[in-house]
Amino acid sequence: MKIFKFGGASVKDAESVKNVSMVLQSQGFEKCLLVISAMGKTTNALEKVVEMYFKKDNYQTEIEEIKQKHIEIAQGLFAEDHAVFAEINLFFDDIDSFLRRNKSPNYNFVYDQVVSCGEMISTKIVSEYLNDIQFSNQWLDARDYIKTDDSYRDGVVNWQKTEEFISNLNPAICYVTQGFIGSDDNNFTVTLGREGSDYSAAIFAYCLNAEAMTIWKDVPGVMTGDPRKFDDVSLLSNISYEEAIEMAYYGASVIHPKTLQPLQQKNIPFYVKSFVDPTKEGTKVGASEKNQSEESYILKEHQTLLKISTRDFSFIAEDHMSLIFNNLAKYKIKVSLMQNSAISLELCLEDKFNKVDELNDELQKVFKTDVIKNVSLFTVRNAKMENIDKFYQGKSVLLEQIAKNTLQMVTQ
């Protein structure tokens, strides 16, 4: 089978959905599974609903606005008496009904039950449209196939159960399913982390022993830098799994960090191509003699710099490190860069769940700390060391590190 993943930008309106069918026409729609994200900025809008719910604001108005946007998209695709309009209404009724009866104070649990509806609605619309234009497919609820623990908003996949369920799919037919979501043992929805649809596609690719996986973006492929942030960037037509994993870890937005490992394990080729011009080559990630190691630039914004030191000027020893990293795990805060000396430790952190203040309060019981929020981590992969001075120009550097031709600096 072939696995195609379409993100929110590729299904943001009726014309975009029609363009998906044009992409499929150019690529062939036999033995294909489509993984599709929520439409446009729907995830952001549903996140706002959850925030308003917990603040006891009038979230119903926001739900109605999101529903109307989906109805408008559907009106551009279907006749007015099409059954899909009833489906759309039902999904939004379910959101409102869940929030009215919910008793759980767990923000992350509520988040997953509400925000996941964006994928459910988008896939139903796309699946119905493709069937109407003779791209025959079966709609799947990904929650019946991707099984996880109950780590809401950051689900850990149960690979044994997931592979067992997905391997039962018929590889001779085509499917449309959701990215980003799975379910726990109680069948509650669990999301796989923000931007997790690429990971969903990789899970299906792994479990189906796919021929290849392609994600369709609004860029030509993997570039040497985000063209919205850097000048003079170019396309990387071939890169290794290892290089792609490094780029994703450092924050390259075009690839989700968890996506590569399942594909690498089974040597499944991974393509990043443009839905604007699907005939273009794009980027191939995999084993190849053509693989490139070009100088590449990655900017990871909205980071936090945490400086930790002992109160008595003693060494930062193993017991200290254990305490610090146990608390990082407790609050689900990820380390983007680390540097230590004898009596201090500096960490550049990614705080997806806004828990850094709680972490800091915990650490201050033992250490002296200093927190600097909203910093950026700038990384240069395969840096040409003879020219690195240019990267320091105009920057206020708070922390820097050079290793294996990779330059990293935390800037304000």
CSV table of N, CA, C and O in Angstrom, one decimal, residues 264-319:
chain,number,residue,atom,x,y,z
A,264,GLN,N,12.1,4.0,9.3
A,264,GLN,CA,13.5,3.5,9.2
A,264,GLN,C,13.6,2.0,9.6
A,264,GLN,O,14.3,1.3,8.9
A,265,GLN,N,12.8,1.6,10.6
A,265,GLN,CA,12.9,0.2,11.0
A,265,GLN,C,12.6,-0.8,9.9
A,265,GLN,O,13.1,-1.9,9.8
A,266,LYS,N,11.7,-0.4,9.0
A,266,LYS,CA,11.3,-1.3,7.9
A,266,LYS,C,11.8,-0.7,6.5
A,266,LYS,O,11.4,-1.2,5.5
A,267,ASN,N,12.7,0.3,6.6
A,267,ASN,CA,13.3,0.8,5.4
A,267,ASN,C,12.2,1.2,4.3
A,267,ASN,O,12.3,1.0,3.1
A,268,ILE,N,11.2,1.9,4.9
A,268,ILE,CA,10.1,2.4,4.0
A,268,ILE,C,10.4,3.8,3.5
A,268,ILE,O,10.6,4.7,4.3
A,269,PRO,N,10.5,4.0,2.2
A,269,PRO,CA,10.9,5.3,1.7
A,269,PRO,C,9.8,6.4,2.1
A,269,PRO,O,8.6,6.1,2.1
A,270,PHE,N,10.3,7.6,2.4
A,270,PHE,CA,9.4,8.7,2.9
A,270,PHE,C,9.6,9.9,2.0
A,270,PHE,O,10.7,10.3,1.8
A,271,TYR,N,8.5,10.4,1.4
A,271,TYR,CA,8.6,11.5,0.5
A,271,TYR,C,7.9,12.7,1.1
A,271,TYR,O,6.8,12.6,1.7
A,272,VAL,N,8.5,13.9,0.8
A,272,VAL,CA,7.8,15.1,1.1
A,272,VAL,C,7.6,15.9,-0.2
A,272,VAL,O,8.6,16.2,-0.8
A,273,LYS,N,6.4,16.1,-0.6
A,273,LYS,CA,6.1,16.7,-1.9
A,273,LYS,C,5.1,17.8,-1.7
A,273,LYS,O,4.4,18.0,-0.7
A,274,SER,N,4.9,18.6,-2.8
A,274,SER,CA,4.1,19.7,-2.8
A,274,SER,C,2.7,19.4,-3.4
A,274,SER,O,2.6,18.9,-4.6
A,275,PHE,N,1.6,19.7,-2.7
A,275,PHE,CA,0.3,19.5,-3.3
A,275,PHE,C,-0.1,20.6,-4.3
A,275,PHE,O,-1.0,20.5,-5.0
A,276,VAL,N,0.8,21.7,-4.3
A,276,VAL,CA,0.6,22.7,-5.3
A,276,VAL,C,1.0,22.2,-6.7
A,276,VAL,O,0.4,22.5,-7.7
A,277,ASP,N,2.1,21.5,-6.7
A,277,ASP,CA,2.6,20.9,-8.0
A,277,ASP,C,3.1,19.5,-7.7
A,277,ASP,O,4.3,19.2,-7.5
A,278,PRO,N,2.1,18.5,-7.7
A,278,PRO,CA,2.5,17.1,-7.3
A,278,PRO,C,3.4,16.4,-8.3
A,278,PRO,O,3.9,15.3,-8.0
A,279,THR,N,3.6,17.0,-9.5
A,279,THR,CA,4.5,16.3,-10.5
A,279,THR,C,6.0,16.5,-10.1
A,279,THR,O,6.8,15.9,-10.7
A,280,LYS,N,6.2,17.5,-9.3
A,280,LYS,CA,7.6,17.8,-8.9
A,280,LYS,C,8.2,16.7,-8.0
A,280,LYS,O,7.5,16.0,-7.3
A,281,GLU,N,9.5,16.6,-8.1
A,281,GLU,CA,10.2,15.5,-7.4
A,281,GLU,C,10.1,15.5,-5.9
A,281,GLU,O,9.9,14.4,-5.3
A,282,GLY,N,10.2,16.6,-5.3
A,282,GLY,CA,10.1,16.7,-3.8
A,282,GLY,C,11.4,16.2,-3.2
A,282,GLY,O,12.5,16.1,-3.8
A,283,THR,N,11.2,15.7,-1.9
A,283,THR,CA,12.4,15.2,-1.2
A,283,THR,C,12.1,13.7,-0.9
A,283,THR,O,11.0,13.3,-0.5
A,284,LYS,N,13.1,12.9,-1.1
A,284,LYS,CA,13.1,11.5,-0.7
A,284,LYS,C,14.0,11.3,0.5
A,284,LYS,O,15.1,11.7,0.5
A,285,VAL,N,13.4,10.7,1.6
A,285,VAL,CA,14.1,10.4,2.8
A,285,VAL,C,14.3,8.9,2.8
A,285,VAL,O,13.3,8.1,2.8
A,286,GLY,N,15.5,8.4,2.9
A,286,GLY,CA,15.8,6.9,2.9
A,286,GLY,C,17.2,6.6,2.6
A,286,GLY,O,18.0,7.5,2.5
A,287,ALA,N,17.5,5.4,2.4
A,287,ALA,CA,18.8,4.9,2.0
A,287,ALA,C,19.1,5.2,0.5
A,287,ALA,O,18.3,4.8,-0.3
A,288,SER,N,20.1,6.0,0.2
A,288,SER,CA,20.4,6.3,-1.2
A,288,SER,C,21.8,6.8,-1.3
A,288,SER,O,22.4,7.4,-0.3
A,289,GLU,N,22.5,6.5,-2.4
A,289,GLU,CA,23.8,7.0,-2.7
A,289,GLU,C,23.8,8.5,-3.0
A,289,GLU,O,24.8,9.1,-3.0
A,290,LYS,N,22.6,9.0,-3.3
A,290,LYS,CA,22.5,10.4,-3.6
A,290,LYS,C,22.3,11.3,-2.4
A,290,LYS,O,22.1,12.5,-2.6
A,291,ASN,N,22.3,10.8,-1.2
A,291,ASN,CA,21.9,11.6,0.0
A,291,ASN,C,22.9,12.8,0.1
A,291,ASN,O,24.1,12.6,-0.1
A,292,GLN,N,22.3,13.9,0.5
A,292,GLN,CA,23.0,15.2,0.7
A,292,GLN,C,23.2,15.5,2.1
A,292,GLN,O,22.5,15.1,3.0
A,293,SER,N,24.3,16.3,2.4
A,293,SER,CA,24.6,16.8,3.7
A,293,SER,C,24.9,18.3,3.5
A,293,SER,O,26.0,18.7,3.7
A,294,GLU,N,23.9,19.0,3.2
A,294,GLU,CA,24.0,20.5,2.9
A,294,GLU,C,23.9,21.3,4.2
A,294,GLU,O,23.2,20.8,5.1
A,295,GLU,N,24.5,22.4,4.2
A,295,GLU,CA,24.3,23.3,5.4
A,295,GLU,C,22.9,23.7,5.5
A,295,GLU,O,22.3,24.2,4.5
A,296,SER,N,22.3,23.5,6.6
A,296,SER,CA,20.8,23.7,6.8
A,296,SER,C,20.6,24.5,8.1
A,296,SER,O,21.4,24.4,9.0
A,297,TYR,N,19.5,25.3,8.1
A,297,TYR,CA,19.2,26.2,9.2
A,297,TYR,C,17.8,26.0,9.8
A,297,TYR,O,16.8,25.8,9.0
A,298,ILE,N,17.8,25.9,11.1
A,298,ILE,CA,16.5,25.6,11.8
A,298,ILE,C,16.4,26.6,12.9
A,298,ILE,O,17.3,26.7,13.8
A,299,LEU,N,15.2,27.2,13.0
A,299,LEU,CA,14.9,28.1,14.1
A,299,LEU,C,13.7,27.6,14.9
A,299,LEU,O,12.6,27.4,14.3
A,300,LYS,N,14.0,27.3,16.1
A,300,LYS,CA,12.9,26.7,17.0
A,300,LYS,C,12.6,27.9,18.0
A,300,LYS,O,13.4,28.2,18.9
A,301,GLU,N,11.4,28.4,17.8
A,301,GLU,CA,11.0,29.6,18.6
A,301,GLU,C,10.2,29.2,19.9
A,301,GLU,O,9.9,28.0,20.0
A,302,HIS,N,9.9,30.1,20.7
A,302,HIS,CA,9.1,30.0,21.9
A,302,HIS,C,9.7,28.9,22.9
A,302,HIS,O,9.0,28.0,23.4
A,303,GLN,N,11.0,29.0,23.1
A,303,GLN,CA,11.7,28.1,24.0
A,303,GLN,C,11.9,28.8,25.3
A,303,GLN,O,11.6,30.1,25.4
A,304,THR,N,12.3,28.1,26.3
A,304,THR,CA,12.6,28.6,27.7
A,304,THR,C,14.0,28.2,28.1
A,304,THR,O,14.4,27.1,27.9
A,305,LEU,N,14.8,29.2,28.5
A,305,LEU,CA,16.1,28.9,29.0
A,305,LEU,C,16.1,28.8,30.5
A,305,LEU,O,15.7,29.8,31.2
A,306,LEU,N,16.5,27.7,31.1
A,306,LEU,CA,16.5,27.5,32.5
A,306,LEU,C,17.9,27.3,33.0
A,306,LEU,O,18.6,26.4,32.6
A,307,LYS,N,18.3,28.2,33.9
A,307,LYS,CA,19.7,28.1,34.5
A,307,LYS,C,19.6,27.6,35.9
A,307,LYS,O,18.8,28.1,36.7
A,308,ILE,N,20.3,26.5,36.2
A,308,ILE,CA,20.2,25.8,37.5
A,308,ILE,C,21.6,25.8,38.1
A,308,ILE,O,22.5,25.4,37.5
A,309,SER,N,21.7,26.1,39.4
A,309,SER,CA,22.9,26.0,40.1
A,309,SER,C,22.7,25.6,41.6
A,309,SER,O,21.6,25.8,42.1
A,310,THR,N,23.7,25.0,42.2
A,310,THR,CA,23.6,24.6,43.6
A,310,THR,C,23.7,25.8,44.5
A,310,THR,O,24.4,26.8,44.2
A,311,ARG,N,23.0,25.7,45.6
A,311,ARG,CA,23.0,26.8,46.6
A,311,ARG,C,24.3,26.9,47.3
A,311,ARG,O,24.7,28.0,47.8
A,312,ASP,N,25.0,25.8,47.5
A,312,ASP,CA,26.2,25.8,48.3
A,312,ASP,C,27.5,25.7,47.4
A,312,ASP,O,28.6,25.4,48.0
A,313,PHE,N,27.4,25.9,46.1
A,313,PHE,CA,28.5,25.9,45.2
A,313,PHE,C,29.1,24.5,45.1
A,313,PHE,O,30.3,24.3,44.7
A,314,SER,N,28.3,23.5,45.5
A,314,SER,CA,28.8,22.1,45.3
A,314,SER,C,28.6,21.7,43.9
A,314,SER,O,27.9,22.4,43.1
A,315,PHE,N,29.2,20.6,43.5
A,315,PHE,CA,29.1,20.1,42.1
A,315,PHE,C,27.6,19.7,41.8
A,315,PHE,O,26.9,19.2,42.6
A,316,ILE,N,27.3,19.9,40.5
A,316,ILE,CA,26.0,19.3,40.0
A,316,ILE,C,26.3,17.8,39.7
A,316,ILE,O,27.0,17.4,38.7
A,317,ALA,N,26.0,17.0,40.7
A,317,ALA,CA,26.3,15.5,40.6
A,317,ALA,C,25.2,14.7,40.1
A,317,ALA,O,24.1,15.2,39.8
A,318,GLU,N,25.4,13.4,40.1
A,318,GLU,CA,24.4,12.5,39.5
A,318,GLU,C,23.1,12.5,40.2
A,318,GLU,O,22.0,12.5,39.6
A,319,ASP,N,23.1,12.7,41.6
A,319,ASP,CA,21.8,12.7,42.3
A,319,ASP,C,21.0,14.0,41.9
A,319,ASP,O,19.8,14.0,41.8
